[in-house]
Short mmCIF file of C-alpha atoms and ligand atoms in Angstrom, two decimals:
data_model
loop_
_atom_site.label_atom_id
_atom_site.label_comp_id
_atom_site.label_asym_id
_atom_site.label_seq_id
_atom_site.Cartn_x
_atom_site.Cartn_y
_atom_site.Cartn_z
CA MET U 16 13.26 15.41 -36.18
CA THR U 17 11.69 12.03 -35.61
CA SER U 18 8.73 11.73 -37.89
CA GLN U 19 7.89 8.43 -39.49
CA ASN U 20 7.25 7.58 -43.09
CA ASP U 21 5.18 4.78 -44.49
CA THR U 22 8.06 2.34 -44.17
CA THR U 23 8.23 3.21 -40.45
CA ILE U 24 11.89 4.21 -40.61
CA CYS U 25 12.63 7.19 -38.37
CA ILE U 26 15.08 9.63 -39.90
CA ALA U 27 17.38 11.10 -37.27
CA HIS U 28 19.67 13.27 -39.41
CA VAL U 29 19.84 14.56 -42.96
CA TYR U 30 23.01 16.04 -44.47
CA ARG U 31 23.41 17.89 -47.77
CA GLY U 32 26.68 18.57 -49.57
CA SER U 33 29.57 16.59 -51.10
CA PHE U 34 30.18 12.93 -50.28
CA VAL U 35 33.40 11.19 -51.32
CA HIS U 36 33.72 7.41 -51.18
CA SER U 37 34.87 4.27 -53.00
CA THR U 38 32.69 1.71 -54.69
CA ARG U 39 33.49 -1.72 -56.10
CA SER U 40 33.93 -0.16 -59.53
CA ALA U 41 35.42 3.27 -58.69
CA ALA U 42 38.34 3.94 -56.36
CA VAL U 43 36.91 7.42 -55.76
CA GLU U 44 33.44 8.66 -56.49
CA ILE U 45 32.54 12.25 -55.61
CA LEU U 46 28.83 12.88 -55.15
CA GLN U 47 28.18 16.62 -55.25
CA ASP U 48 25.09 18.31 -53.87
CA THR U 49 23.84 15.07 -52.40
CA VAL U 50 21.34 14.48 -49.61
CA LEU U 51 21.93 11.59 -47.21
CA GLY U 52 19.54 10.50 -44.47
CA VAL U 53 20.55 8.54 -41.38
CA ASP U 54 17.94 6.58 -39.43
CA ARG U 55 17.62 6.23 -35.68
CA ALA U 56 19.63 2.99 -35.77
CA GLY U 57 22.56 4.88 -37.34
CA LYS U 58 22.08 3.35 -40.79
CA ILE U 59 22.02 5.18 -44.10
CA ALA U 60 18.32 5.29 -45.00
CA PHE U 61 18.55 7.10 -48.34
CA ILE U 62 20.91 8.94 -50.65
CA GLY U 63 19.55 11.32 -53.24
CA ASP U 64 20.19 14.35 -55.34
CA GLY U 65 20.04 17.78 -53.71
CA SER U 66 17.62 18.95 -56.41
CA ASP U 67 15.23 16.25 -55.21
CA LEU U 68 15.08 17.52 -51.64
CA ASP U 69 11.36 18.33 -51.55
CA ARG U 70 10.33 14.90 -52.77
CA LEU U 71 12.79 13.20 -50.40
CA SER U 72 11.53 15.22 -47.44
CA GLN U 73 7.96 14.17 -48.18
CA LYS U 74 8.86 10.56 -48.74
CA TRP U 75 11.01 10.29 -45.62
CA GLY U 76 9.07 12.69 -43.42
CA PHE U 77 11.66 15.31 -42.53
CA LYS U 78 11.50 19.10 -42.80
CA PRO U 79 13.84 20.70 -45.37
CA SER U 80 14.76 23.19 -42.63
CA ASP U 81 16.19 20.33 -40.56
CA VAL U 82 18.77 19.48 -43.22
CA LYS U 83 22.37 20.11 -42.15
CA GLN U 84 24.12 21.85 -45.01
CA LEU U 85 27.87 21.33 -45.48
CA GLY U 86 30.06 24.34 -46.31
CA GLN U 87 31.93 25.00 -49.59
CA CYS U 88 35.20 23.45 -48.38
CA GLU U 89 33.49 20.55 -46.65
CA PHE U 90 32.74 16.96 -47.56
CA PHE U 91 31.87 13.68 -45.90
CA MET U 92 34.03 10.61 -46.44
CA PRO U 93 33.71 7.14 -44.89
CA GLY U 94 35.45 6.58 -41.57
CA MET U 95 38.88 5.01 -41.91
CA VAL U 96 39.56 1.39 -40.96
CA ASP U 97 42.86 0.66 -39.22
CA THR U 98 43.24 -3.05 -39.86
CA HIS U 99 46.26 -3.47 -37.57
CA ILE U 100 47.24 -1.44 -34.51
CA HIS U 101 48.85 -2.39 -31.19
CA ALA U 102 46.95 -0.30 -28.64
CA SER U 103 49.41 -1.47 -25.99
CA GLN U 104 52.36 0.06 -27.84
CA TYR U 105 50.90 3.55 -28.11
CA SER U 106 52.85 4.99 -25.15
CA TYR U 107 56.16 4.74 -27.01
CA SER U 108 54.94 5.51 -30.53
CA GLY U 109 57.32 7.92 -32.23
CA THR U 110 60.35 6.39 -30.50
CA ALA U 111 62.45 3.22 -30.48
CA LEU U 112 62.72 2.67 -34.21
CA ASP U 113 66.39 1.75 -34.38
CA LEU U 114 66.32 -2.05 -34.24
CA PRO U 115 65.14 -4.83 -36.54
CA LEU U 116 61.89 -6.58 -35.61
CA LEU U 117 63.01 -9.51 -33.43
CA GLN U 118 65.43 -7.36 -31.40
CA TRP U 119 62.88 -4.53 -31.29
CA LEU U 120 60.33 -6.89 -29.72
CA ASN U 121 62.69 -8.03 -26.97
CA THR U 122 64.21 -4.63 -26.29
CA TYR U 123 61.25 -2.27 -26.39
CA THR U 124 57.95 -4.04 -26.91
CA PHE U 125 57.81 -6.92 -24.44
CA PRO U 126 58.94 -4.82 -21.43
CA VAL U 127 56.22 -2.25 -22.14
CA GLU U 128 53.50 -4.81 -22.84
CA ALA U 129 54.36 -6.59 -19.57
CA ARG U 130 53.27 -3.43 -17.74
CA PHE U 131 49.62 -3.95 -18.73
CA LYS U 132 49.19 -6.23 -15.75
CA ASP U 133 48.69 -2.88 -14.03
CA LEU U 134 45.15 -1.81 -14.90
CA SER U 135 45.72 1.85 -14.14
CA PHE U 136 48.55 1.94 -16.70
CA ALA U 137 46.28 0.11 -19.14
CA MET U 138 43.45 2.57 -18.51
CA ASP U 139 45.69 5.55 -19.23
CA VAL U 140 47.27 4.20 -22.44
CA TYR U 141 44.08 2.66 -23.85
CA THR U 142 42.02 5.80 -23.21
CA ARG U 143 44.60 7.90 -24.99
CA VAL U 144 44.97 5.62 -28.01
CA VAL U 145 41.20 5.35 -28.56
CA LYS U 146 40.79 9.13 -28.30
CA ARG U 147 43.78 9.86 -30.52
CA THR U 148 42.75 7.45 -33.28
CA LEU U 149 39.14 8.64 -33.24
CA LYS U 150 40.27 12.26 -33.58
CA ASN U 151 42.37 11.19 -36.55
CA GLY U 152 39.40 9.59 -38.25
CA THR U 153 39.77 5.90 -37.37
CA THR U 154 36.18 4.77 -36.93
CA THR U 155 37.13 1.08 -36.90
CA ALA U 156 40.29 -0.33 -35.32
CA CYS U 157 41.53 -3.90 -35.23
CA TYR U 158 43.52 -3.87 -32.00
CA PHE U 159 46.20 -6.05 -30.46
CA ALA U 160 46.14 -5.63 -26.67
CA THR U 161 48.52 -7.74 -24.52
CA ILE U 162 48.47 -11.20 -22.92
CA HIS U 163 46.48 -9.78 -19.97
CA THR U 164 42.79 -10.65 -20.12
CA ASP U 165 41.49 -7.97 -17.77
CA ALA U 166 43.42 -5.18 -19.45
CA SER U 167 42.23 -6.43 -22.85
CA LEU U 168 38.63 -6.32 -21.60
CA LEU U 169 39.30 -2.78 -20.45
CA LEU U 170 40.31 -1.82 -24.00
CA GLY U 171 36.96 -3.14 -25.22
CA GLN U 172 35.17 -1.13 -22.54
CA ILE U 173 37.01 2.06 -23.48
CA ALA U 174 36.36 1.64 -27.22
CA ASP U 175 32.68 1.16 -26.42
CA LYS U 176 32.61 4.18 -24.11
CA PHE U 177 34.06 6.53 -26.72
CA GLY U 178 32.02 4.93 -29.51
CA GLN U 179 34.78 3.44 -31.65
CA ARG U 180 34.04 0.29 -33.63
CA ALA U 181 36.71 -2.21 -32.62
CA LEU U 182 37.96 -5.74 -32.86
CA VAL U 183 39.98 -6.41 -29.72
CA GLY U 184 42.50 -9.20 -29.34
CA LYS U 185 43.99 -10.60 -26.18
CA VAL U 186 47.48 -11.52 -27.38
CA CYS U 187 48.55 -15.19 -27.19
CA MET U 188 52.16 -16.32 -26.97
CA ASP U 189 53.66 -19.27 -25.15
CA HIS U 190 57.29 -19.00 -26.09
CA ASN U 191 59.98 -16.41 -26.58
CA ASN U 192 63.31 -15.45 -25.01
CA TYR U 193 61.80 -12.91 -22.73
CA ASN U 194 59.89 -13.31 -19.52
CA TYR U 195 56.66 -11.92 -20.97
CA LYS U 196 54.60 -14.98 -21.94
CA GLU U 197 52.00 -17.50 -20.75
CA THR U 198 51.85 -21.25 -20.70
CA GLN U 199 49.89 -22.85 -23.48
CA MET U 200 47.11 -23.75 -21.07
CA GLU U 201 46.89 -20.24 -19.63
CA SER U 202 46.80 -18.78 -23.11
CA VAL U 203 43.92 -21.03 -24.19
CA GLU U 204 41.91 -20.71 -20.99
CA GLU U 205 42.37 -16.96 -20.80
CA THR U 206 41.44 -16.56 -24.47
CA LYS U 207 38.20 -18.42 -23.78
CA ARG U 208 37.52 -16.24 -20.74
CA PHE U 209 38.29 -13.08 -22.73
CA ILE U 210 35.89 -14.03 -25.50
CA GLN U 211 33.15 -15.05 -23.11
CA GLU U 212 33.41 -11.93 -20.95
CA LEU U 213 33.66 -9.53 -23.88
CA LEU U 214 30.65 -11.07 -25.63
CA LYS U 215 28.69 -10.96 -22.37
CA LYS U 216 29.02 -7.16 -22.33
CA GLU U 217 27.00 -6.97 -25.56
CA TYR U 218 28.80 -3.86 -26.74
CA PRO U 219 27.14 -3.03 -30.05
CA HIS U 220 30.35 -2.33 -32.00
CA VAL U 221 33.13 -4.15 -30.13
CA ARG U 222 34.00 -7.78 -30.92
CA PRO U 223 36.78 -10.16 -29.84
CA VAL U 224 39.43 -11.33 -32.30
CA VAL U 225 41.54 -14.45 -31.77
CA THR U 226 45.15 -13.24 -31.67
CA PRO U 227 48.17 -15.55 -31.88
CA ARG U 228 51.04 -13.02 -31.85
CA PHE U 229 52.90 -14.81 -34.67
CA ALA U 230 54.26 -18.27 -35.41
CA VAL U 231 57.62 -17.35 -33.85
CA SER U 232 56.10 -16.99 -30.39
CA CYS U 233 53.39 -19.67 -30.47
CA SER U 234 53.74 -23.43 -30.17
CA SER U 235 52.00 -25.67 -32.67
CA ASP U 236 49.60 -26.84 -29.94
CA LEU U 237 48.67 -23.27 -29.09
CA LEU U 238 48.10 -22.38 -32.75
CA SER U 239 45.84 -25.43 -33.15
CA ALA U 240 43.83 -24.61 -30.05
CA LEU U 241 43.34 -21.01 -31.20
CA GLY U 242 42.25 -22.15 -34.66
CA GLU U 243 39.65 -24.33 -33.01
CA ILE U 244 38.40 -21.56 -30.71
CA ALA U 245 37.97 -19.24 -33.69
CA ARG U 246 36.09 -21.90 -35.64
CA ASN U 247 33.82 -22.89 -32.76
CA ASN U 248 32.84 -19.27 -32.10
CA ASP U 249 32.92 -17.99 -35.71
CA LEU U 250 35.43 -15.31 -34.73
CA HIS U 251 37.90 -13.06 -36.47
CA ILE U 252 41.60 -13.99 -36.35
CA GLN U 253 44.61 -11.68 -36.55
CA SER U 254 48.35 -12.23 -36.55
CA HIS U 255 51.58 -11.29 -38.34
CA ILE U 256 53.14 -12.98 -41.35
CA SER U 257 56.35 -12.62 -43.41
CA GLU U 258 57.24 -9.20 -42.09
CA THR U 259 61.02 -9.68 -42.22
CA LYS U 260 63.40 -12.12 -43.89
CA GLU U 261 64.87 -13.12 -40.55
CA GLU U 262 61.43 -13.97 -39.17
CA VAL U 263 60.64 -16.11 -42.23
CA GLU U 264 63.88 -18.05 -41.62
CA VAL U 265 63.05 -18.59 -37.93
CA VAL U 266 59.60 -19.92 -38.84
CA LYS U 267 61.21 -22.34 -41.29
CA GLU U 268 63.39 -23.67 -38.48
CA LEU U 269 60.50 -23.89 -36.00
CA PHE U 270 58.09 -25.55 -38.44
CA PRO U 271 60.31 -27.61 -40.77
CA ASP U 272 57.43 -29.83 -41.92
CA HIS U 273 55.47 -26.96 -43.42
CA LYS U 274 55.72 -25.78 -47.01
CA SER U 275 55.75 -22.09 -46.11
CA TYR U 276 54.89 -19.53 -43.42
CA THR U 277 51.38 -19.38 -44.91
CA ASP U 278 51.16 -23.15 -44.70
CA VAL U 279 51.87 -22.99 -40.95
CA TYR U 280 48.78 -20.85 -40.36
CA LYS U 281 46.69 -22.78 -42.88
CA LYS U 282 47.46 -26.15 -41.29
CA HIS U 283 46.47 -24.75 -37.88
CA HIS U 284 43.11 -23.55 -39.30
CA LEU U 285 44.03 -19.92 -38.84
CA LEU U 286 43.46 -18.77 -42.42
CA THR U 287 39.76 -18.07 -42.94
CA ASN U 288 37.66 -15.36 -44.56
CA LYS U 289 37.71 -13.63 -41.17
CA THR U 290 41.51 -13.59 -40.89
CA VAL U 291 43.69 -10.52 -41.26
CA MET U 292 47.47 -10.98 -41.36
CA ALA U 293 49.76 -7.99 -41.00
CA HIS U 294 52.64 -7.25 -43.40
CA GLY U 295 53.16 -10.14 -45.84
CA CYS U 296 56.20 -8.46 -47.42
CA TYR U 297 57.86 -11.75 -48.36
CA LEU U 298 54.86 -13.84 -49.40
CA THR U 299 55.38 -15.83 -52.61
CA ASP U 300 52.86 -16.01 -55.45
CA GLU U 301 51.94 -19.47 -54.24
CA GLU U 302 51.24 -18.16 -50.75
CA LEU U 303 49.16 -15.28 -52.11
CA LYS U 304 47.09 -17.89 -53.94
CA VAL U 305 46.36 -19.57 -50.60
CA PHE U 306 45.26 -16.22 -49.21
CA ARG U 307 42.85 -15.78 -52.09
CA GLU U 308 41.50 -19.31 -51.79
CA THR U 309 40.91 -19.06 -48.05
CA GLY U 310 39.59 -15.46 -48.18
CA ALA U 311 42.23 -14.32 -45.69
CA ALA U 312 43.27 -10.66 -45.91
CA ILE U 313 46.52 -8.72 -45.66
CA SER U 314 46.98 -5.56 -43.61
CA HIS U 315 49.56 -3.37 -45.32
CA CYS U 316 51.54 -1.43 -42.70
CA PRO U 317 53.94 0.73 -44.71
CA ASN U 318 55.12 3.05 -41.93
CA SER U 319 56.18 0.07 -39.83
CA ASN U 320 57.75 -1.73 -42.80
CA THR U 321 60.02 1.25 -43.40
CA SER U 322 60.59 2.29 -39.78
CA LEU U 323 61.83 -1.16 -38.73
CA CYS U 324 63.55 -1.69 -42.11
CA SER U 325 61.41 -4.79 -42.58
CA GLY U 326 60.60 -4.76 -46.28
CA ILE U 327 58.23 -3.37 -48.89
CA LEU U 328 54.90 -4.97 -49.70
CA ASN U 329 54.17 -5.14 -53.41
CA THR U 330 50.58 -3.95 -53.16
CA ARG U 331 50.03 -4.23 -56.91
CA LYS U 332 50.84 -7.92 -56.80
CA VAL U 333 48.50 -8.44 -53.85
CA LEU U 334 45.66 -6.65 -55.66
CA GLN U 335 46.33 -8.53 -58.91
CA ASN U 336 46.08 -11.78 -56.96
CA GLU U 337 42.66 -10.61 -55.71
CA VAL U 338 43.70 -10.88 -52.09
CA LYS U 339 41.72 -8.64 -49.74
CA LEU U 340 43.90 -5.70 -48.69
CA GLY U 341 43.56 -2.98 -46.03
CA LEU U 342 45.93 -0.50 -44.41
CA GLY U 343 47.26 -0.57 -40.87
CA THR U 344 49.25 1.87 -38.76
CA ASP U 345 50.94 -0.97 -36.80
CA VAL U 346 51.63 1.41 -33.92
CA ALA U 347 54.33 1.41 -32.54
CA GLY U 348 56.43 -0.31 -35.24
CA GLY U 349 54.72 2.35 -37.32
CA TYR U 350 55.30 5.64 -35.55
CA SER U 351 52.03 7.34 -36.48
CA PRO U 352 48.53 6.47 -35.22
CA SER U 353 46.99 8.31 -38.18
CA MET U 354 45.45 6.49 -41.11
CA LEU U 355 46.17 9.54 -43.28
CA ASP U 356 49.81 8.77 -42.59
CA ALA U 357 49.20 5.14 -43.61
CA ILE U 358 47.75 6.36 -46.92
CA ARG U 359 50.79 8.57 -47.54
CA ARG U 360 53.31 5.88 -46.59
CA ALA U 361 51.46 3.37 -48.81
CA LEU U 362 51.91 5.77 -51.71
CA ASP U 363 55.58 6.40 -50.85
CA SER U 364 56.43 2.72 -50.62
CA SER U 365 54.70 2.03 -53.91
CA LYS U 366 56.74 4.86 -55.48
CA VAL U 367 59.94 3.29 -54.19
CA LEU U 368 59.01 0.15 -56.14
CA THR U 369 58.51 2.33 -59.22
CA ILE U 370 61.93 3.90 -58.69
CA GLN U 371 63.40 0.41 -58.62
CA ASP U 372 61.39 -0.69 -61.67
CA PRO U 373 59.87 2.06 -63.84
CA ASN U 374 57.40 -0.49 -65.22
CA PHE U 375 55.90 -0.99 -61.78
CA GLN U 376 52.38 0.40 -61.72
CA THR U 377 52.38 2.87 -58.81
CA LEU U 378 49.41 2.95 -56.47
CA THR U 379 47.23 6.01 -57.12
CA PHE U 380 46.01 8.25 -54.31
CA GLN U 381 42.50 7.11 -55.16
CA GLU U 382 43.51 3.48 -54.67
CA ALA U 383 45.24 4.26 -51.37
CA PHE U 384 42.06 5.97 -50.15
CA ARG U 385 40.06 2.91 -51.14
CA LEU U 386 42.42 0.68 -49.13
CA ALA U 387 41.94 2.91 -46.06
CA THR U 388 38.13 2.71 -46.25
CA LEU U 389 36.31 0.11 -48.32
CA GLY U 390 39.41 -2.12 -48.60
CA GLY U 391 39.81 -2.14 -44.83
CA SER U 392 36.17 -3.06 -44.36
CA GLU U 393 36.62 -5.96 -46.79
CA ALA U 394 39.80 -7.08 -45.04
CA LEU U 395 37.89 -7.29 -41.75
CA GLY U 396 34.83 -8.90 -43.35
CA LEU U 397 32.72 -5.88 -42.39
CA ASP U 398 31.97 -4.60 -45.89
CA GLU U 399 28.29 -5.45 -45.63
CA GLN U 400 28.11 -3.02 -42.74
CA ILE U 401 30.67 -0.25 -43.33
CA GLY U 402 33.28 1.06 -45.80
CA ASN U 403 31.31 3.42 -48.02
CA PHE U 404 28.04 5.31 -48.36
CA GLU U 405 25.48 2.73 -49.42
CA VAL U 406 21.91 2.53 -48.27
CA GLY U 407 21.62 0.02 -45.44
CA LYS U 408 25.22 0.44 -44.20
CA ASP U 409 26.05 2.09 -40.90
CA PHE U 410 26.86 5.79 -41.12
CA ASP U 411 30.56 5.71 -40.18
CA ALA U 412 31.80 9.02 -41.53
CA LEU U 413 34.21 11.92 -41.25
CA ARG U 414 33.09 15.49 -41.83
CA VAL U 415 36.13 17.12 -43.40
CA ASN U 416 36.60 20.87 -43.61
CA LEU U 417 39.61 22.07 -45.56
CA CYS U 418 39.07 25.73 -44.64
CA VAL U 419 39.36 25.57 -40.86
CA PRO U 420 41.09 28.61 -39.32
CA ASP U 421 44.85 28.04 -38.98
CA GLY U 422 44.49 24.69 -40.72
CA PRO U 423 47.29 22.88 -42.54
CA VAL U 424 45.87 23.26 -46.07
CA ASP U 425 45.35 26.24 -48.38
CA VAL U 426 42.50 26.05 -50.85
CA PHE U 427 42.57 28.36 -53.88
CA PRO U 428 39.61 29.70 -55.86
CA GLY U 429 38.25 27.41 -58.53
CA GLU U 430 39.88 24.22 -57.33
CA GLU U 431 37.98 21.11 -58.39
CA PRO U 432 36.52 18.75 -55.77
CA MET U 433 39.03 15.99 -56.69
CA VAL U 434 41.91 18.46 -56.14
CA ILE U 435 40.54 19.50 -52.76
CA PHE U 436 40.16 15.85 -51.83
CA GLU U 437 43.73 15.03 -52.91
CA LYS U 438 45.03 17.96 -50.85
CA PHE U 439 43.25 16.58 -47.79
CA LEU U 440 44.78 13.13 -48.24
CA ASN U 441 48.28 14.53 -48.66
CA LEU U 442 48.26 17.60 -46.42
CA GLY U 443 45.29 17.36 -44.05
CA ASP U 444 45.28 16.33 -40.42
CA ASP U 445 42.96 16.04 -37.44
CA ARG U 446 42.27 19.79 -37.50
CA ASN U 447 40.38 19.18 -40.74
CA ILE U 448 38.38 16.25 -39.32
CA VAL U 449 35.75 18.38 -37.64
CA GLU U 450 33.26 15.62 -36.83
CA VAL U 451 33.43 11.82 -36.69
CA TYR U 452 30.42 9.50 -36.70
CA VAL U 453 30.21 5.81 -35.86
CA ALA U 454 26.88 4.14 -36.62
CA GLY U 455 25.29 7.59 -36.76
CA ARG U 456 26.56 8.65 -33.34
CA ARG U 457 28.80 11.70 -33.25
CA VAL U 458 31.97 10.68 -31.40
CA VAL U 459 34.23 13.62 -32.35
CA PRO U 460 34.47 16.31 -31.03
CA LEU U 461 35.31 14.14 -28.04
CA PRO U 462 33.30 14.62 -24.86
CA GLU U 463 34.72 17.36 -22.60
CA LYS U 464 37.03 16.56 -19.65
N1 LIG K 10 55.45 -4.91 -36.15
C1 LIG K 10 55.26 -5.90 -35.28
N2 LIG K 10 55.50 -7.14 -35.68
C2 LIG K 10 55.31 -8.13 -34.79
N3 LIG K 10 55.45 -9.45 -34.92
C3 LIG K 10 55.12 -10.01 -33.75
N4 LIG K 10 54.77 -9.07 -32.84
C4 LIG K 10 54.87 -7.89 -33.47
C5 LIG K 10 54.65 -6.56 -33.06
O1 LIG K 10 54.28 -6.26 -31.93
N5 LIG K 10 54.86 -5.60 -34.01
ZN1 LIG K 11 51.87 -5.57 -35.60
#
């Protein structure tokens, strides 16, 4: 189906059925019996009412018989955005959750990350994490790799091959107690090489992100150099902030001339409207104000925060301060690579705050869904392109079917669309995510072999 209309847009696919998404004004909007057309470039060309199909087909030059009709238990939702995931930690996800952060890094994380010097190990782990997250509905991932440039480039290549939208960061760190680190000069030179080589590939949906690991493992000179690289190349930045109390204390000792942890990043030009900082459990109101002013975002990683006993992010306070907020799995501090898990853990951790203070306004499931989709796109500065179903955005979408044979969810007669949707968020899994699209390309089911 490739006919042209008078605006010369070629419609590649048309879908009819229910579409569930967030908008700026509604955490969840359910569009029933809706028709959505995707053009050859993978962008949403039109959205209309099912009753208007004949007029739409004439206007856009497609045959009504070419329309793909969704089933009764099916709907489309936007692809999920994992704003913080360590691809290099995927091999031990689901294990090693018995130590606090700084000990956990030295005991489990650094020895595994050091292995990515070996490109065949990198190939195996990175292929598996990209496939696993795609199957679970992550259409966009903001990845930490390791300090190794070639393995980090390989992650970009693999994301491109399987069609995942990705920001990929070569990790930078020039001091810690362990033997897994670079000199400041290596870190800077290799970051420049990584950016140059990744951009040279011209992958349509894979971009580099400047990645100081965190202030604990980076010298002031390294942080400054990375801030400058990001500015000179107009790049995204990612790091960690205020995840644990102990870490906040260490940063105070390392950077005694700075007002706060946030101030350390701000003074090194690392807080911009393309920055995403993971965790932020212990940020003060004053620090949140700096986030809002700079346009920097927070990635809320609730599974990790609980699994490493790090803390609880007060998401309500972050939202009230109008700081951009997305969700992250933070594999492997978070044990699950699934963004559905991140939604559930975000709800759980918010409920814990309500248990502690009954006046605390618990996050709703609709709000958690928004964080996993549109919120994530805002946090990564990609909301002009992805995050919901708006004409002109890329078609990044999950086709969800709650009635798959032997699936994890039972649907009963007469259940309302919002109930079916809530069941998917709380009970669904990858068996229900029957198709995944990134920029109009179907990437799940995964290619055979
Ligand atoms: N959760 C988590 N926090 C960090 N802080 C610095 N590095 C890491 C990491 O790999 N995981
Ligand atoms: Zn992390």
